[in-house]
Structures are given as structure tokens and as C-alpha cells.
Amino acid sequence: MKIVTIVGARPQFIKAAAVARKLKSQSGITEVLVHTGQHYDDNMSEVFFQELEIPKPDYHLGIGSSSHGAQTGRMLEAIEQVLLKELPDWVLVYGDTNSTLAGAIAAVKLHIPVAHVEAGLRSFNPQMPEEINRVLTDHAANLLFAPTTAAVENLQREGIPQEKVHLVGDVMYDASLDYAVKAEAKSQILSQLKLTPQNYILATIHRAENTDNPEKLQAIFQAFTKVAQTIPVILPLHPRTRAALQRAEINPTSHIQLIDPVGYLDMVMLEKNAKIIATDSGGVQKEAFFYRVPCVTLRTETEWIELVELGWNRLVPPLNTQDIASSLLDALGKITNHEIPDGIYGGGLATSKIVSLLTQDN
């Protein structure tokens, strides 16, 4: 049995690493790894392959950055050539990036079955490119691996046949269990940045809805500057955000500690030891919960509604400086001690269930 796995962005490397380890333990399975090049900066790509011990990609397409249409089109063309050569039994895609959609379309056009990890998530915001990617991928896929009951219900409402949909849990949770201990042993990021646990805010900003809106971007960084007078704010700066700050002529003050993007193990340590996390990332919202760190999400909606319902996450539309700063300062003073349901996100068994479903007919 041959599986072609398509990845291109940081969260996909983490998820693919967890599934790849499980696939490797099965006899008679060959996995061919295709890296589209969507994240091409070494700090966003190469370091993850090293730290997560992911084999070097069999194909590195080197697509790089471009407009959504151009990038997706170039990926589609290049992935099609790989699939024609490899003729796999399955194409495995992850999440909601342009790499995800391109992989799914290329496979479907060649009548190759598609499996989608992290299916059924919805923000219900059609302005988000990620929302379009995940909806189209779900409706093209043959196997849909949903991380939550809410995701399953979304797919049911959209009329996707029940036999295609499987509640497996969240692969990111499996990865967090695998790598937390390793991060403790290997990462030196806290000492390098002279940070003490529970005495800083970790922030990440990269969504197009924030970076491409100068008013929102200004409000976010002004709020971080204000809050940083009370507690240090550490922000690994995504290349998209750095470019957006330059375009908008926003110069963050020295109160905010801007650092280059970090590897996964360093990010785990920064997340685990933060007082709170402020983010617009879907993956970081979950990782905050995995490590039981309160999270403020700077968006109008989230795909992970259960985290809001459980009280671990609060949504703050990034519309003005005062609201953002007040929400962050308020979160600092709250003690989060909410009940956590048993087995949420699959209890660490998502990868096992995915591999079992992929191989059950072979």
C-alpha cells in the first residue's frame, strides 16, 4: 500500500510527523512525503523536519509564496506530476492551507482517494481563505477524519455521507503528548530569552484577516505595547507579519520582544510556561489548552468552539486597542480551573485510529 502525504506549512509538519511514526510501524505501507514549499523559511520549515525527526521529503516542490490563486495553481500542477509518477492508493492531506486544497484537487482529478485529517472544522467566515480550503477539501475527500463532535455535526449538516466521516480525535494532541517531555529536555529557549515561567505573555499573529488589515494590525500591536508595560510580551514574528508591519509602517516598540520564528520544541516550551497566550492561530489555541494555559484569540470566530465553551479560550475581535489590552490584562488575573471532559480530542489515540481506517481494506 502506498500513501502520498502532502504538507507545506508548520502545523502540517507536526501532524504528519505523528501519523508517519504510526504508519512506519505497520508492515506493507510505503509513505511518500511531498513538501510543497508553502513555508520555505528555514525557521518555519527545515527546523521542524530536524526536530520532529521527519524523513527528508521525497519531493520538495519549492513553490514558495505568491497570491492564493497563483500559489494553489502551481501546487496543483506540480502535485499532479508526482501523483502520475507514484500512483498511490491514498493521498493524505492535513488542515486548511493552499497545499491541502491543491493536494485534494490533484488527487480527485486523477481518481485517487483522498483522506483529510482535521476535517469538518468551520469558522463560518467565508472571507477566510482557510475556510474555503477546508470546505472544498472536505467535499472532495473520501475519508474525513474529524477531531471533534462539532466537526462531525458540521459535515452532517453539509450532507456529506455518514460512512465517509470518522470521529478520531486530534492529531495535534497526540503530538503534544509525544514531544512535551522532549521539549523539556532539549529546549533552552527560556534561558536564552531570560524568561521565567508564568511571567510573560506569548503572542503569535499571522492570519491574513489581521495582517492584511492595517487598522487591525495597528490596534493589536498598540495593545501589546500597552500590556507589555505590565508583563513582557514575547512574539515570534511570522514572515507574513513582518512584511505587513513594514507595509503599514508600523514600528513595534522595544517593549515587545520580537524574535524570529522558533522550532517546535522551543515553541512548546514557550507555550507551556506562558502566563497567557494571545494568538490568531488555530493550532496555537489548541496547544495552549493542551498545556492548560489560558488563551485569548484575536479573531471574531474560532473553529475550536469547545475551548470557548469550556472557558479556556476567549474570543476578542481585534478592532480597537483598548478592548484588546483590557481583555489581555483581565485574562492575566483569572485563575482557570474549568472541568475538562474525559477523552477530549481523542485522548492521544487519533493517529492509531487514522492508520487503522486507512489500512482496514488492505
mmCIF file of C-alpha atoms in Angstrom:
data_model
loop_
_atom_site.group_PDB
_atom_site.id
_atom_site.type_symbol
_atom_site.label_atom_id
_atom_site.label_comp_id
_atom_site.label_asym_id
_atom_site.label_seq_id
_atom_site.Cartn_x
_atom_site.Cartn_y
_atom_site.Cartn_z
ATOM 1 C CA MET A 1 0.000 0.000 0.000
ATOM 2 C CA LYS A 2 1.330 3.428 -0.948
ATOM 3 C CA ILE A 3 0.263 6.729 0.618
ATOM 4 C CA VAL A 4 1.326 10.130 -0.699
ATOM 5 C CA THR A 5 1.278 12.727 2.088
ATOM 6 C CA ILE A 6 1.061 16.411 1.130
ATOM 7 C CA VAL A 7 2.428 19.023 3.546
ATOM 8 C CA GLY A 8 3.531 22.620 3.235
ATOM 9 C CA ALA A 9 3.110 24.523 6.494
ATOM 10 C CA ARG A 10 4.286 24.307 10.101
ATOM 11 C CA PRO A 11 1.127 22.741 11.639
ATOM 12 C CA GLN A 12 1.089 20.105 8.903
ATOM 13 C CA PHE A 13 4.669 19.068 9.634
ATOM 14 C CA ILE A 14 3.712 18.395 13.260
ATOM 15 C CA LYS A 15 0.601 16.396 12.404
ATOM 16 C CA ALA A 16 2.307 14.466 9.620
ATOM 17 C CA ALA A 17 5.170 13.533 11.947
ATOM 18 C CA ALA A 18 2.757 11.907 14.405
ATOM 19 C CA VAL A 19 0.949 9.937 11.701
ATOM 20 C CA ALA A 20 4.192 8.988 9.928
ATOM 21 C CA ARG A 21 5.533 7.309 13.057
ATOM 22 C CA LYS A 22 2.412 5.162 13.264
ATOM 23 C CA LEU A 23 2.495 4.349 9.537
ATOM 24 C CA LYS A 24 6.140 3.326 9.826
ATOM 25 C CA SER A 25 5.238 0.782 12.492
ATOM 26 C CA GLN A 26 2.890 -1.010 10.072
ATOM 27 C CA SER A 27 4.195 -3.568 7.608
ATOM 28 C CA GLY A 28 3.448 -3.254 3.906
ATOM 29 C CA ILE A 29 2.936 0.527 3.903
ATOM 30 C CA THR A 30 5.061 2.982 1.930
ATOM 31 C CA GLU A 31 4.647 6.679 2.615
ATOM 32 C CA VAL A 32 5.846 9.210 0.038
ATOM 33 C CA LEU A 33 6.237 12.694 1.536
ATOM 34 C CA VAL A 34 5.652 15.757 -0.643
ATOM 35 C CA HIS A 35 6.594 19.207 0.688
ATOM 36 C CA THR A 36 5.024 21.938 -1.444
ATOM 37 C CA GLY A 37 7.342 24.644 -0.110
ATOM 38 C CA GLN A 38 4.484 26.828 1.156
ATOM 39 C CA HIS A 39 6.561 27.523 4.276
ATOM 40 C CA TYR A 40 10.051 27.847 2.880
ATOM 41 C CA ASP A 41 11.861 29.837 5.593
ATOM 42 C CA ASP A 42 14.236 27.532 7.485
ATOM 43 C CA ASN A 43 12.711 28.575 10.816
ATOM 44 C CA MET A 44 9.256 27.704 9.511
ATOM 45 C CA SER A 45 10.210 24.501 7.696
ATOM 46 C CA GLU A 46 13.634 22.863 7.867
ATOM 47 C CA VAL A 47 13.948 23.060 11.662
ATOM 48 C CA PHE A 48 10.675 21.160 12.054
ATOM 49 C CA PHE A 49 11.902 18.275 9.941
ATOM 50 C CA GLN A 50 15.049 18.098 12.061
ATOM 51 C CA GLU A 51 13.377 18.343 15.469
ATOM 52 C CA LEU A 52 10.431 16.086 14.707
ATOM 53 C CA GLU A 53 12.707 13.549 13.050
ATOM 54 C CA ILE A 54 10.647 13.567 9.867
ATOM 55 C CA PRO A 55 12.431 11.901 6.935
ATOM 56 C CA LYS A 56 13.596 14.271 4.248
ATOM 57 C CA PRO A 57 10.735 14.851 1.772
ATOM 58 C CA ASP A 58 10.753 12.575 -1.234
ATOM 59 C CA TYR A 59 9.661 15.599 -3.271
ATOM 60 C CA HIS A 60 10.271 19.256 -2.430
ATOM 61 C CA LEU A 61 8.252 21.290 -4.908
ATOM 62 C CA GLY A 62 9.680 24.679 -3.903
ATOM 63 C CA ILE A 63 6.516 26.610 -4.735
ATOM 64 C CA GLY A 64 7.067 29.393 -2.183
ATOM 65 C CA SER A 65 4.955 32.492 -1.640
ATOM 66 C CA SER A 66 2.544 34.020 -4.138
ATOM 67 C CA SER A 67 -1.090 35.089 -4.436
ATOM 68 C CA HIS A 68 -3.617 32.432 -3.415
ATOM 69 C CA GLY A 69 -4.633 31.609 -6.980
ATOM 70 C CA ALA A 70 -1.115 31.509 -8.370
ATOM 71 C CA GLN A 71 0.272 29.507 -5.456
ATOM 72 C CA THR A 72 -2.549 26.955 -5.489
ATOM 73 C CA GLY A 73 -2.364 26.595 -9.266
ATOM 74 C CA ARG A 74 1.382 25.987 -9.250
ATOM 75 C CA MET A 75 0.990 23.446 -6.454
ATOM 76 C CA LEU A 76 -1.801 21.659 -8.323
ATOM 77 C CA GLU A 77 0.323 21.322 -11.443
ATOM 78 C CA ALA A 78 3.377 20.055 -9.563
ATOM 79 C CA ILE A 79 1.469 17.642 -7.312
ATOM 80 C CA GLU A 80 -0.303 16.149 -10.322
ATOM 81 C CA GLN A 81 3.051 15.180 -11.823
ATOM 82 C CA VAL A 82 4.089 13.476 -8.577
ATOM 83 C CA LEU A 83 0.841 11.525 -8.381
ATOM 84 C CA LEU A 84 1.100 10.401 -12.001
ATOM 85 C CA LYS A 85 4.548 9.046 -11.239
ATOM 86 C CA GLU A 86 3.777 7.447 -7.854
ATOM 87 C CA LEU A 87 0.183 6.225 -8.471
ATOM 88 C CA PRO A 88 -0.625 5.907 -4.756
ATOM 89 C CA ASP A 89 -3.561 4.138 -3.125
ATOM 90 C CA TRP A 90 -4.316 7.217 -0.994
ATOM 91 C CA VAL A 91 -3.450 10.898 -0.877
ATOM 92 C CA LEU A 92 -3.328 12.191 2.694
ATOM 93 C CA VAL A 93 -3.839 15.921 3.323
ATOM 94 C CA TYR A 94 -3.934 17.951 6.527
ATOM 95 C CA GLY A 95 -5.745 21.045 7.724
ATOM 96 C CA ASP A 96 -6.766 24.017 5.626
ATOM 97 C CA THR A 97 -3.874 25.505 3.655
ATOM 98 C CA ASN A 98 -3.448 26.003 -0.078
ATOM 99 C CA SER A 99 -1.287 22.864 -0.013
ATOM 100 C CA THR A 100 -4.281 20.950 1.381
ATOM 101 C CA LEU A 101 -6.646 22.076 -1.342
ATOM 102 C CA ALA A 102 -4.139 21.587 -4.163
ATOM 103 C CA GLY A 103 -3.360 18.057 -2.985
ATOM 104 C CA ALA A 104 -7.034 17.151 -2.782
ATOM 105 C CA ILE A 105 -7.942 18.532 -6.208
ATOM 106 C CA ALA A 106 -4.952 16.928 -7.911
ATOM 107 C CA ALA A 107 -5.868 13.533 -6.457
ATOM 108 C CA VAL A 108 -9.587 13.749 -7.215
ATOM 109 C CA LYS A 109 -8.926 14.674 -10.850
ATOM 110 C CA LEU A 110 -6.836 11.500 -11.143
ATOM 111 C CA HIS A 111 -9.450 9.381 -9.328
ATOM 112 C CA ILE A 112 -7.124 8.730 -6.392
ATOM 113 C CA PRO A 113 -8.889 8.510 -2.994
ATOM 114 C CA VAL A 114 -8.295 11.428 -0.617
ATOM 115 C CA ALA A 115 -8.152 11.295 3.189
ATOM 116 C CA HIS A 116 -8.455 14.586 5.081
ATOM 117 C CA VAL A 117 -7.038 14.912 8.592
ATOM 118 C CA GLU A 118 -8.768 17.640 10.642
ATOM 119 C CA ALA A 119 -11.963 17.533 8.609
ATOM 120 C CA GLY A 120 -15.177 19.338 9.483
ATOM 121 C CA LEU A 121 -13.772 22.434 11.147
ATOM 122 C CA ARG A 122 -15.700 25.585 10.344
ATOM 123 C CA SER A 123 -15.245 29.239 11.236
ATOM 124 C CA PHE A 124 -18.341 30.146 9.174
ATOM 125 C CA ASN A 125 -16.376 33.112 7.866
ATOM 126 C CA PRO A 126 -16.228 32.852 4.065
ATOM 127 C CA GLN A 127 -13.729 35.723 3.926
ATOM 128 C CA MET A 128 -11.057 33.421 5.378
ATOM 129 C CA PRO A 129 -9.082 31.638 2.635
ATOM 130 C CA GLU A 130 -8.659 28.725 5.060
ATOM 131 C CA GLU A 131 -12.429 28.320 5.316
ATOM 132 C CA ILE A 132 -12.758 27.902 1.553
ATOM 133 C CA ASN A 133 -9.861 25.432 1.505
ATOM 134 C CA ARG A 134 -11.301 23.218 4.238
ATOM 135 C CA VAL A 135 -14.854 23.175 2.871
ATOM 136 C CA LEU A 136 -13.776 22.260 -0.664
ATOM 137 C CA THR A 137 -11.340 19.635 0.605
ATOM 138 C CA ASP A 138 -13.991 18.009 2.793
ATOM 139 C CA HIS A 139 -16.426 17.743 -0.103
ATOM 140 C CA ALA A 140 -13.758 16.200 -2.327
ATOM 141 C CA ALA A 141 -12.425 13.697 0.217
ATOM 142 C CA ASN A 142 -13.294 10.007 0.518
ATOM 143 C CA LEU A 143 -12.289 9.661 4.178
ATOM 144 C CA LEU A 144 -12.833 12.527 6.607
ATOM 145 C CA PHE A 145 -11.047 12.336 9.954
ATOM 146 C CA ALA A 146 -12.866 14.705 12.306
ATOM 147 C CA PRO A 147 -11.190 15.871 15.528
ATOM 148 C CA THR A 148 -14.356 16.795 17.466
ATOM 149 C CA THR A 149 -18.069 16.040 17.641
ATOM 150 C CA ALA A 150 -18.763 19.606 16.473
ATOM 151 C CA ALA A 151 -16.737 18.883 13.324
ATOM 152 C CA VAL A 152 -18.767 15.721 12.703
ATOM 153 C CA GLU A 153 -22.006 17.694 13.074
ATOM 154 C CA ASN A 154 -20.792 20.315 10.592
ATOM 155 C CA LEU A 155 -20.166 17.627 7.981
ATOM 156 C CA GLN A 156 -23.549 16.048 8.607
ATOM 157 C CA ARG A 157 -25.291 19.400 8.085
ATOM 158 C CA GLU A 158 -23.479 19.787 4.767
ATOM 159 C CA GLY A 159 -24.823 16.460 3.553
ATOM 160 C CA ILE A 160 -21.572 14.517 3.453
ATOM 161 C CA PRO A 161 -22.372 10.774 3.652
ATOM 162 C CA GLN A 162 -22.042 9.419 7.166
ATOM 163 C CA GLU A 163 -19.917 6.467 6.095
ATOM 164 C CA LYS A 164 -17.143 8.837 4.976
ATOM 165 C CA VAL A 165 -16.905 10.638 8.336
ATOM 166 C CA HIS A 166 -14.993 9.283 11.329
ATOM 167 C CA LEU A 167 -14.510 10.898 14.736
ATOM 168 C CA VAL A 168 -10.869 10.120 15.522
ATOM 169 C CA GLY A 169 -9.687 12.949 17.774
ATOM 170 C CA ASP A 170 -6.946 15.481 17.241
ATOM 171 C CA VAL A 171 -3.546 14.502 15.876
ATOM 172 C CA MET A 172 -2.066 17.655 17.431
ATOM 173 C CA TYR A 173 -2.939 16.322 20.863
ATOM 174 C CA ASP A 174 -1.092 13.081 20.085
ATOM 175 C CA ALA A 175 1.923 15.157 19.036
ATOM 176 C CA SER A 176 1.792 17.265 22.188
ATOM 177 C CA LEU A 177 1.977 14.133 24.313
ATOM 178 C CA ASP A 178 4.914 12.826 22.300
ATOM 179 C CA TYR A 179 7.001 15.987 22.298
ATOM 180 C CA ALA A 180 6.336 17.708 25.632
ATOM 181 C CA VAL A 181 8.936 15.666 27.505
ATOM 182 C CA LYS A 182 11.433 16.033 24.663
ATOM 183 C CA ALA A 183 10.982 19.797 24.716
ATOM 184 C CA GLU A 184 11.701 19.931 28.439
ATOM 185 C CA ALA A 185 14.933 18.026 27.922
ATOM 186 C CA LYS A 186 16.243 19.799 24.820
ATOM 187 C CA SER A 187 14.927 23.358 24.606
ATOM 188 C CA GLN A 188 16.985 26.215 26.050
ATOM 189 C CA ILE A 189 14.670 28.978 24.849
ATOM 190 C CA LEU A 190 13.628 30.250 28.279
ATOM 191 C CA SER A 191 17.185 30.791 29.437
ATOM 192 C CA GLN A 192 18.202 32.231 26.069
ATOM 193 C CA LEU A 193 15.436 34.840 26.276
ATOM 194 C CA LYS A 194 15.919 35.305 30.054
ATOM 195 C CA LEU A 195 12.303 34.372 30.752
ATOM 196 C CA THR A 196 10.842 32.981 33.945
ATOM 197 C CA PRO A 197 7.792 30.674 33.861
ATOM 198 C CA GLN A 198 4.386 32.300 34.318
ATOM 199 C CA ASN A 199 5.896 35.750 33.884
ATOM 200 C CA TYR A 200 5.287 36.590 30.210
ATOM 201 C CA ILE A 201 2.624 36.609 27.507
ATOM 202 C CA LEU A 202 3.309 34.600 24.377
ATOM 203 C CA ALA A 203 1.774 36.157 21.254
ATOM 204 C CA THR A 204 1.509 34.969 17.646
ATOM 205 C CA ILE A 205 -0.118 36.883 14.786
ATOM 206 C CA HIS A 206 -0.177 35.670 11.190
ATOM 207 C CA ARG A 207 -3.750 35.373 9.838
ATOM 208 C CA ALA A 208 -4.381 37.353 6.663
ATOM 209 C CA GLU A 209 -7.522 38.873 8.191
ATOM 210 C CA ASN A 210 -5.245 40.621 10.716
ATOM 211 C CA THR A 211 -2.006 41.127 8.805
ATOM 212 C CA ASP A 212 -3.713 42.480 5.680
ATOM 213 C CA ASN A 213 -5.813 44.978 7.639
ATOM 214 C CA PRO A 214 -3.603 47.892 8.744
ATOM 215 C CA GLU A 215 -6.165 49.145 11.278
ATOM 216 C CA LYS A 216 -6.430 45.755 12.986
ATOM 217 C CA LEU A 217 -2.677 45.262 12.891
ATOM 218 C CA GLN A 218 -2.128 48.699 14.437
ATOM 219 C CA ALA A 219 -4.692 48.003 17.194
ATOM 220 C CA ILE A 220 -3.110 44.641 18.013
ATOM 221 C CA PHE A 221 0.432 45.937 18.292
ATOM 222 C CA GLN A 222 -0.595 49.048 20.205
ATOM 223 C CA ALA A 223 -2.405 46.759 22.667
ATOM 224 C CA PHE A 224 0.663 44.542 23.011
ATOM 225 C CA THR A 225 2.757 47.657 23.697
ATOM 226 C CA LYS A 226 0.348 48.772 26.389
ATOM 227 C CA VAL A 227 0.214 45.366 28.067
ATOM 228 C CA ALA A 228 3.996 44.952 27.852
ATOM 229 C CA GLN A 229 4.327 47.736 30.424
ATOM 230 C CA THR A 230 2.800 45.287 32.927
ATOM 231 C CA ILE A 231 4.233 41.953 31.757
ATOM 232 C CA PRO A 232 6.704 41.054 28.989
ATOM 233 C CA VAL A 233 5.194 40.154 25.616
ATOM 234 C CA ILE A 234 7.177 37.660 23.510
ATOM 235 C CA LEU A 235 6.234 37.445 19.833
ATOM 236 C CA PRO A 236 7.864 35.057 17.325
ATOM 237 C CA LEU A 237 7.389 37.083 14.154
ATOM 238 C CA HIS A 238 5.926 35.249 11.173
ATOM 239 C CA PRO A 239 7.422 36.371 7.810
ATOM 240 C CA ARG A 240 3.947 37.466 6.629
ATOM 241 C CA THR A 241 3.517 39.634 9.723
ATOM 242 C CA ARG A 242 6.972 41.168 9.398
ATOM 243 C CA ALA A 243 6.199 42.163 5.799
ATOM 244 C CA ALA A 244 2.776 43.528 6.804
ATOM 245 C CA LEU A 245 4.281 45.671 9.566
ATOM 246 C CA GLN A 246 6.720 47.152 7.059
ATOM 247 C CA ARG A 247 3.952 47.847 4.518
ATOM 248 C CA ALA A 248 1.804 49.545 7.145
ATOM 249 C CA GLU A 249 4.825 51.440 8.531
ATOM 250 C CA ILE A 250 4.146 50.068 11.998
ATOM 251 C CA ASN A 251 7.235 50.013 14.183
ATOM 252 C CA PRO A 252 6.637 47.923 17.321
ATOM 253 C CA THR A 253 8.248 49.457 20.388
ATOM 254 C CA SER A 254 11.056 47.855 22.296
ATOM 255 C CA HIS A 255 8.536 46.880 24.980
ATOM 256 C CA ILE A 256 7.507 43.944 22.758
ATOM 257 C CA GLN A 257 10.231 41.305 22.442
ATOM 258 C CA LEU A 258 10.127 40.334 18.776
ATOM 259 C CA ILE A 259 12.023 37.170 17.929
ATOM 260 C CA ASP A 260 12.475 35.092 14.780
ATOM 261 C CA PRO A 261 10.158 32.101 14.266
ATOM 262 C CA VAL A 262 11.188 29.237 16.539
ATOM 263 C CA GLY A 263 11.260 25.469 16.160
ATOM 264 C CA TYR A 264 8.535 23.228 17.509
ATOM 265 C CA LEU A 265 10.320 22.213 20.710
ATOM 266 C CA ASP A 266 11.108 25.828 21.581
ATOM 267 C CA MET A 267 7.508 26.787 20.817
ATOM 268 C CA VAL A 268 6.231 24.054 23.111
ATOM 269 C CA MET A 269 8.364 25.418 25.946
ATOM 270 C CA LEU A 270 7.211 28.980 25.319
ATOM 271 C CA GLU A 271 3.589 27.831 25.314
ATOM 272 C CA LYS A 272 3.835 25.610 28.390
ATOM 273 C CA ASN A 273 5.419 28.320 30.521
ATOM 274 C CA ALA A 274 3.430 31.390 29.441
ATOM 275 C CA LYS A 275 1.044 33.136 31.801
ATOM 276 C CA ILE A 276 -1.409 33.511 28.935
ATOM 277 C CA ILE A 277 -1.257 33.145 25.150
ATOM 278 C CA ALA A 278 -2.591 35.704 22.654
ATOM 279 C CA THR A 279 -2.966 34.379 19.125
ATOM 280 C CA ASP A 280 -4.921 34.234 15.895
ATOM 281 C CA SER A 281 -3.661 30.715 15.132
ATOM 282 C CA GLY A 282 -5.970 27.724 15.246
ATOM 283 C CA GLY A 283 -3.155 25.369 16.198
ATOM 284 C CA VAL A 284 -1.774 27.571 18.972
ATOM 285 C CA GLN A 285 -5.253 27.859 20.523
ATOM 286 C CA LYS A 286 -5.301 24.094 20.938
ATOM 287 C CA GLU A 287 -1.705 23.839 22.105
ATOM 288 C CA ALA A 288 -2.493 26.405 24.793
ATOM 289 C CA PHE A 289 -5.269 24.135 26.030
ATOM 290 C CA PHE A 290 -3.101 21.019 25.842
ATOM 291 C CA TYR A 291 -0.689 22.705 28.262
ATOM 292 C CA ARG A 292 -3.528 24.238 30.309
ATOM 293 C CA VAL A 293 -2.590 27.839 29.548
ATOM 294 C CA PRO A 294 -5.450 30.375 29.166
ATOM 295 C CA CYS A 295 -5.761 31.754 25.648
ATOM 296 C CA VAL A 296 -7.076 34.993 24.142
ATOM 297 C CA THR A 297 -7.882 34.554 20.453
ATOM 298 C CA LEU A 298 -7.713 37.758 18.429
ATOM 299 C CA ARG A 299 -10.425 36.895 15.925
ATOM 300 C CA THR A 300 -14.195 37.197 15.630
ATOM 301 C CA GLU A 301 -14.663 33.422 15.473
ATOM 302 C CA THR A 302 -12.862 30.146 16.082
ATOM 303 C CA GLU A 303 -13.069 26.631 14.690
ATOM 304 C CA TRP A 304 -12.423 25.285 18.194
ATOM 305 C CA ILE A 305 -15.672 26.408 19.812
ATOM 306 C CA GLU A 306 -15.413 23.774 22.547
ATOM 307 C CA LEU A 307 -12.442 25.631 24.036
ATOM 308 C CA VAL A 308 -14.547 28.783 24.375
ATOM 309 C CA GLU A 309 -17.399 26.764 25.876
ATOM 310 C CA LEU A 310 -15.017 25.140 28.370
ATOM 311 C CA GLY A 311 -13.706 28.549 29.438
ATOM 312 C CA TRP A 312 -10.104 28.031 28.348
ATOM 313 C CA ASN A 313 -10.326 30.385 25.387
ATOM 314 C CA ARG A 314 -11.927 33.773 24.921
ATOM 315 C CA LEU A 315 -12.621 35.467 21.599
ATOM 316 C CA VAL A 316 -11.646 39.125 21.266
ATOM 317 C CA PRO A 317 -12.314 40.820 17.912
ATOM 318 C CA PRO A 318 -9.169 42.864 17.198
ATOM 319 C CA LEU A 319 -10.999 46.084 16.469
ATOM 320 C CA ASN A 320 -9.537 48.570 18.937
ATOM 321 C CA THR A 321 -6.534 48.844 21.192
ATOM 322 C CA GLN A 322 -8.381 49.327 24.473
ATOM 323 C CA ASP A 323 -10.583 46.220 24.120
ATOM 324 C CA ILE A 324 -7.614 44.017 23.252
ATOM 325 C CA ALA A 325 -5.439 45.357 26.074
ATOM 326 C CA SER A 326 -8.250 45.136 28.626
ATOM 327 C CA SER A 327 -9.024 41.533 27.648
ATOM 328 C CA LEU A 328 -5.377 40.520 27.963
ATOM 329 C CA LEU A 329 -4.961 42.212 31.344
ATOM 330 C CA ASP A 330 -8.221 40.700 32.576
ATOM 331 C CA ALA A 331 -7.093 37.216 31.498
ATOM 332 C CA LEU A 332 -3.889 37.679 33.492
ATOM 333 C CA GLY A 333 -5.888 37.975 36.683
ATOM 334 C CA LYS A 334 -8.170 34.996 36.118
ATOM 335 C CA ILE A 335 -7.464 31.556 37.539
ATOM 336 C CA THR A 336 -8.571 28.936 35.025
ATOM 337 C CA ASN A 337 -9.788 25.793 36.732
ATOM 338 C CA HIS A 338 -12.554 24.575 34.469
ATOM 339 C CA GLU A 339 -13.620 20.960 34.230
ATOM 340 C CA ILE A 340 -12.052 19.061 31.343
ATOM 341 C CA PRO A 341 -14.155 16.259 29.772
ATOM 342 C CA ASP A 342 -12.567 12.822 29.589
ATOM 343 C CA GLY A 343 -11.241 11.880 26.172
ATOM 344 C CA ILE A 344 -11.464 15.347 24.639
ATOM 345 C CA TYR A 345 -9.546 15.441 21.339
ATOM 346 C CA GLY A 346 -9.309 11.662 21.290
ATOM 347 C CA GLY A 347 -7.188 11.051 24.348
ATOM 348 C CA GLY A 348 -3.997 10.547 22.338
ATOM 349 C CA LEU A 349 -5.378 7.810 20.067
ATOM 350 C CA ALA A 350 -6.095 9.834 16.914
ATOM 351 C CA THR A 351 -3.100 8.605 14.912
ATOM 352 C CA SER A 352 -3.870 4.960 15.696
ATOM 353 C CA LYS A 353 -7.465 5.381 14.527
ATOM 354 C CA ILE A 354 -6.421 7.149 11.324
ATOM 355 C CA VAL A 355 -3.936 4.466 10.337
ATOM 356 C CA SER A 356 -6.439 1.724 11.155
ATOM 357 C CA LEU A 357 -9.090 3.307 8.920
ATOM 358 C CA LEU A 358 -6.646 3.886 6.065
ATOM 359 C CA THR A 359 -5.494 0.274 6.103
ATOM 360 C CA GLN A 360 -8.650 -1.620 7.041
ATOM 361 C CA ASP A 361 -9.452 -2.649 3.467
ATOM 362 C CA ASN A 362 -5.879 -3.592 2.578
#
